[in-house]
Coordinates of C-alpha atoms and ligand atoms in Angstrom, one line a residue:
M298 CA 230.9 99.5 86.6
T299 CA 231.4 102.8 84.9
Q300 CA 233.6 102.7 81.8
P301 CA 237.1 104.3 82.2
I302 CA 237.7 107.5 80.3
T303 CA 239.5 106.7 77.1
K304 CA 239.2 109.8 75.0
A305 CA 241.5 112.9 74.9
I306 CA 241.3 116.0 72.7
V307 CA 244.7 117.6 72.1
P308 CA 244.5 121.2 70.7
A309 CA 247.5 121.9 68.5
A310 CA 246.2 124.3 66.0
G311 CA 247.3 127.7 67.4
L312 CA 249.5 130.0 65.3
G313 CA 252.4 130.1 67.8
T314 CA 253.0 133.8 66.9
R315 CA 255.0 134.4 70.0
L316 CA 257.6 131.9 68.7
L317 CA 258.0 133.4 65.2
P318 CA 260.1 132.9 63.2
A319 CA 260.7 129.3 64.6
T320 CA 257.0 128.6 64.0
K321 CA 256.7 130.2 60.5
S322 CA 256.4 126.8 58.8
Q323 CA 256.7 124.4 61.8
P324 CA 254.1 123.8 64.5
K325 CA 255.2 124.9 68.0
E326 CA 253.9 121.6 69.3
M327 CA 256.7 119.9 67.2
L328 CA 259.6 122.0 68.5
P329 CA 262.1 119.7 70.1
V330 CA 262.5 119.6 73.8
G331 CA 265.6 117.5 74.4
R332 CA 265.4 114.5 72.0
K333 CA 261.7 114.6 71.3
P334 CA 259.1 117.0 70.0
V335 CA 256.8 118.5 72.7
L336 CA 253.8 116.7 71.4
Q337 CA 255.4 113.3 71.7
Y338 CA 255.7 113.8 75.5
V339 CA 252.0 114.8 75.6
V340 CA 250.9 111.7 73.6
E341 CA 253.1 109.4 75.8
E342 CA 251.6 110.9 78.9
L343 CA 248.1 110.4 77.6
Q344 CA 248.8 106.8 76.6
E345 CA 250.3 106.1 80.1
A346 CA 247.1 107.5 81.6
G347 CA 245.1 104.9 79.7
L348 CA 243.7 107.2 77.0
R349 CA 243.3 105.2 73.9
Q350 CA 241.5 107.5 71.5
L351 CA 243.3 110.7 70.8
L352 CA 241.8 113.5 68.7
L353 CA 244.5 116.0 67.6
I354 CA 243.2 119.4 66.5
T355 CA 245.6 120.5 63.8
G356 CA 245.5 123.1 61.1
R357 CA 247.3 124.5 58.2
R358 CA 251.1 124.1 58.4
K359 CA 250.6 121.3 60.9
R360 CA 250.8 118.2 58.6
V361 CA 254.1 117.0 60.1
I362 CA 252.2 116.2 63.2
E363 CA 250.4 113.3 61.4
D364 CA 253.6 112.1 59.9
H365 CA 255.3 112.0 63.3
F366 CA 252.8 109.6 64.7
D367 CA 252.4 107.5 61.5
D368 CA 254.2 104.3 60.7
D369 CA 257.3 104.6 58.5
P370 CA 258.1 101.1 57.2
E371 CA 261.0 102.3 55.0
L372 CA 262.8 104.1 57.8
V373 CA 262.3 101.1 60.1
S374 CA 263.6 98.6 57.6
A375 CA 266.6 100.8 56.8
L376 CA 267.4 101.0 60.5
K377 CA 266.9 97.2 60.9
E378 CA 269.3 96.5 58.0
A379 CA 271.9 98.8 59.5
G380 CA 271.4 97.0 62.8
N381 CA 270.8 100.3 64.6
E382 CA 268.9 99.0 67.7
T383 CA 269.2 102.3 69.6
L384 CA 267.4 104.3 67.0
L385 CA 264.9 101.5 66.4
A386 CA 264.0 101.7 70.1
D387 CA 263.7 105.4 69.8
L388 CA 261.0 104.9 67.2
A389 CA 259.0 102.4 69.3
Y390 CA 256.6 105.2 70.2
I391 CA 255.0 104.8 66.7
A392 CA 253.7 101.4 67.5
G393 CA 251.8 103.1 70.3
K394 CA 248.8 102.1 72.2
S395 CA 246.4 104.6 70.8
F396 CA 244.1 105.4 67.9
F397 CA 244.8 108.8 66.4
F398 CA 242.1 111.0 64.9
Y399 CA 242.7 114.3 63.3
T400 CA 240.6 117.3 62.6
R401 CA 241.6 120.7 61.4
Q402 CA 240.8 124.1 62.8
S403 CA 241.6 126.0 59.6
T404 CA 241.2 129.4 61.2
P405 CA 242.4 129.4 64.8
M406 CA 239.6 131.1 66.7
G407 CA 240.8 130.3 70.2
L408 CA 241.3 127.3 72.5
G409 CA 237.6 127.0 73.3
H410 CA 236.8 126.9 69.6
A411 CA 239.5 124.2 69.1
V412 CA 238.0 122.1 71.9
S413 CA 234.5 122.5 70.5
L414 CA 235.6 120.7 67.4
G415 CA 235.9 117.6 69.5
A416 CA 232.2 117.5 70.4
D417 CA 231.2 114.7 68.1
F418 CA 234.3 112.7 69.0
A419 CA 233.5 112.9 72.7
G420 CA 229.8 112.2 72.2
D421 CA 228.2 111.3 75.5
D422 CA 231.6 110.4 77.1
D423 CA 233.7 112.3 79.6
C424 CA 237.0 113.3 78.0
V425 CA 240.4 114.7 78.7
V426 CA 241.8 117.9 77.1
A427 CA 245.6 118.2 77.1
L428 CA 247.2 121.2 75.5
G429 CA 249.7 120.2 72.8
D430 CA 252.3 122.8 73.8
S431 CA 252.6 121.9 77.5
L432 CA 254.4 119.1 79.3
I433 CA 254.1 117.6 82.7
V434 CA 257.3 116.7 84.5
A435 CA 257.1 114.3 87.4
D436 CA 258.3 110.9 88.4
D437 CA 255.2 109.7 86.7
P438 CA 253.9 112.3 84.3
A439 CA 250.6 110.6 83.8
A440 CA 249.9 110.6 87.6
P441 CA 248.0 114.0 87.6
L442 CA 245.7 113.0 84.8
R443 CA 245.0 109.6 86.4
A444 CA 244.1 111.2 89.7
M445 CA 242.0 113.9 88.0
M446 CA 240.0 111.3 86.0
K447 CA 239.3 109.3 89.2
A448 CA 238.3 112.4 91.1
H449 CA 236.1 113.6 88.2
R450 CA 234.2 110.3 88.2
D451 CA 234.0 110.0 92.0
L452 CA 232.5 113.5 92.3
G453 CA 230.4 113.4 89.1
A454 CA 232.1 116.6 88.0
A455 CA 231.3 118.7 85.0
A456 CA 235.0 119.8 84.9
M457 CA 238.2 119.0 86.7
V458 CA 240.9 121.6 86.0
A459 CA 244.6 121.1 86.8
V460 CA 246.1 124.2 88.5
E461 CA 249.5 125.2 89.6
K462 CA 250.8 128.0 91.8
V463 CA 252.6 130.8 89.9
P464 CA 254.4 133.9 91.1
L465 CA 251.9 136.8 91.6
E466 CA 253.8 139.0 89.1
E467 CA 253.3 136.3 86.4
A468 CA 249.6 135.7 87.0
Y469 CA 248.5 138.0 84.2
R470 CA 249.8 135.4 81.7
Y471 CA 247.4 132.7 82.7
G472 CA 243.8 131.6 83.3
I473 CA 243.5 132.2 87.1
V474 CA 241.0 130.4 89.3
S475 CA 239.3 131.1 92.6
V476 CA 238.3 128.3 94.9
V477 CA 236.3 127.6 98.0
G478 CA 238.6 128.2 101.0
A479 CA 242.1 129.8 101.1
E480 CA 244.7 127.3 99.9
P481 CA 243.7 124.1 98.3
P482 CA 245.7 121.0 99.3
P483 CA 247.6 119.3 96.4
G484 CA 245.9 116.4 94.9
E485 CA 242.5 117.1 96.4
P486 CA 239.8 118.5 94.2
V487 CA 238.4 121.8 95.5
A488 CA 235.2 123.5 94.2
M489 CA 236.0 126.4 91.9
T490 CA 234.1 129.6 92.4
D491 CA 235.4 131.6 89.4
I492 CA 237.9 131.7 86.6
V493 CA 239.3 134.6 84.6
E494 CA 241.5 134.5 81.5
K495 CA 244.7 136.6 81.8
P496 CA 243.7 139.1 84.5
P497 CA 245.2 142.6 84.2
V498 CA 248.5 143.0 86.1
G499 CA 247.9 143.4 89.8
R500 CA 244.3 142.3 89.6
A501 CA 244.7 138.5 89.8
P502 CA 242.3 137.2 92.5
T503 CA 244.7 134.3 93.3
T504 CA 247.9 132.8 92.1
L505 CA 246.3 129.5 91.0
A506 CA 246.9 129.2 87.3
V507 CA 245.2 126.8 84.9
A508 CA 247.8 124.2 84.0
A509 CA 247.0 122.7 80.6
R510 CA 245.2 119.5 81.7
Y511 CA 241.4 119.2 82.1
V512 CA 238.7 116.5 82.4
F513 CA 235.3 117.4 81.1
S514 CA 231.8 116.0 81.0
P515 CA 229.9 116.6 77.7
A516 CA 228.4 119.7 79.4
I517 CA 231.5 121.6 78.3
F518 CA 230.4 121.5 74.6
E519 CA 227.0 123.0 75.4
A520 CA 228.8 125.7 77.4
L521 CA 231.3 126.3 74.5
D522 CA 228.3 126.7 72.1
R523 CA 227.0 129.5 74.3
T524 CA 230.4 131.2 74.8
L525 CA 230.8 134.5 72.9
P526 CA 234.1 135.5 71.4
D527 CA 236.3 137.7 73.6
K528 CA 237.6 141.2 72.5
G529 CA 240.2 139.5 70.4
G530 CA 237.6 137.4 68.6
E531 CA 238.6 134.2 70.3
I532 CA 236.4 131.7 72.0
Q533 CA 238.1 131.0 75.3
L534 CA 237.9 127.7 77.1
T535 CA 238.1 129.6 80.4
D536 CA 234.9 131.5 79.5
A537 CA 233.0 128.3 78.9
I538 CA 234.2 126.9 82.2
R539 CA 233.0 130.1 83.9
L540 CA 229.6 129.5 82.3
L541 CA 229.5 126.0 83.9
I542 CA 230.3 127.5 87.3
H543 CA 227.6 130.2 87.0
K544 CA 225.1 127.5 86.0
G545 CA 225.9 125.7 89.2
E546 CA 227.6 122.8 87.6
P547 CA 230.2 121.0 89.8
V548 CA 233.6 122.4 88.6
Y549 CA 236.7 121.6 90.5
A550 CA 240.4 122.7 90.6
W551 CA 243.0 120.0 91.2
L552 CA 246.4 121.4 92.4
F553 CA 249.6 119.7 91.3
Y554 CA 251.8 118.2 94.0
P555 CA 255.1 120.1 94.6
D556 CA 257.1 117.5 92.6
Q557 CA 254.7 117.7 89.6
R558 CA 255.4 120.6 87.3
R559 CA 253.9 122.0 84.0
Y560 CA 256.3 123.4 81.4
D561 CA 255.0 125.2 78.3
V562 CA 256.8 126.2 75.2
G563 CA 254.4 129.2 74.4
N564 CA 257.1 131.9 74.4
F565 CA 260.9 131.9 74.0
E566 CA 261.7 132.4 77.6
S567 CA 259.6 129.3 78.7
Y568 CA 260.8 127.3 75.7
F569 CA 264.4 127.9 76.5
R570 CA 263.8 127.1 80.2
T571 CA 262.0 123.9 79.2
F572 CA 264.7 122.9 76.7
I573 CA 267.5 123.5 79.2
D574 CA 265.9 121.5 82.0
F575 CA 265.2 118.6 79.7
A576 CA 268.6 118.6 78.2
L577 CA 270.2 118.7 81.6
A578 CA 268.1 115.8 82.8
D579 CA 268.6 113.7 79.6
E580 CA 269.6 110.2 80.5
R581 CA 271.8 109.8 77.4
Y582 CA 273.4 113.2 77.0
G583 CA 272.6 115.1 80.2
Y584 CA 276.0 114.6 81.7
L585 CA 277.6 116.3 78.7
V586 CA 275.2 119.2 78.9
R587 CA 275.9 119.6 82.6
K588 CA 279.6 119.6 81.9
Y589 CA 279.1 122.2 79.2
I590 CA 276.9 124.4 81.4
K591 CA 279.4 124.3 84.3
A592 CA 282.2 125.4 82.0
K593 CA 280.0 128.2 80.6
A594 CA 278.9 129.4 84.0
Y595 CA 282.6 129.6 84.9
E596 CA 283.2 131.8 81.9
L597 CA 280.3 134.1 82.8
Ligands
UTP205 P1 248.0 129.4 72.9 O1 247.0 130.4 73.0 O2 249.2 129.5 73.9 O3 248.7 129.2 71.5 O4 247.3 128.0 73.0 P2 248.8 130.1 70.2 O5 247.5 130.8 69.9 O6 249.4 129.2 69.2 O7 249.9 131.2 70.7 P3 250.3 132.6 70.2 O8 249.7 133.6 71.1 O9 249.9 132.7 68.7 O10 251.8 132.6 70.4 C1 247.6 126.9 73.8 C2 247.3 125.6 73.0 O11 246.1 125.6 72.4 C3 246.2 125.5 71.0 C4 247.6 125.8 70.7 O12 248.0 125.1 69.5 C5 248.4 125.4 71.9 O13 248.7 124.0 71.9 N1 245.2 126.4 70.3 C6 245.2 127.7 70.6 C7 244.4 125.8 69.3 O14 244.5 124.6 69.0 N2 243.6 126.7 68.6 C8 243.5 128.0 68.9 O15 242.7 128.7 68.2 C9 244.3 128.5 69.9

């Protein structure tokens, strides 16, 4: 029996310039969405998907990431003494089910470069890549990754890339993929024929956008080694995936189901949207936010 996939690489070293000044001294991956930082949702999703070894790619000004996932005996005993069961339960994520590894990308040279730093960690194993600034919302947020890992293994894939449909006028913001056939069915891997990073406005070949979750075989690291920096000097993960496709390696797109959605906090518009949706859906405080928004909408 083949071993399950247990390793995930989580790039979280980007500069987050589009979110300045919020990200001047704070990682964008640690911005709160509702009651948790973005990265905690990502880690919980990975743990639920059975990924036990997590390599976080961090960098300068990112040390709070390690602190967030580290034990804090003093805080825990203070809460115990105060009998604050609710807050103690909120900190239960620390006693998580994973081993955390960290490496630093001191100079952010692109997502592809960040992922390449995980080559030794992955070794000969298939591994997941999950972007630290993007959340999956679904009844079961780990369901897409679980299905992608299974499909990856069943098909002996070199890469399984989550995609979502985006409005045509927004396609220029994303990595856009082309696949065999017209419209891929959700949840069924479809062979990818091309991938382009941020196509110029009006030139996107499809509206299928890369959606922050990937499963790779070790072939990705060799492709990343051969990937040249783009015009901006960054090594793009999409360019390495394109090399795999051109080499004839089996690369697939996996489309989210309609009730599965990717949110990212990469710019203020998407961050605000993400925060509002999470605050509205919050099981503890959502009813207050809904009341507030209704009153506000009335004023507007
Ligand atoms: P982005 O390209 O959206 O992040 O990367 P960025 O570079 O921080 O954004 P701007 O353009 O400066 O605002 C998506 C994910 O990949 C990570 C980021 O931390 C984010 O989680 N990333 C990106 C790296 O780890 N290293 C990089 O060199 C680039």
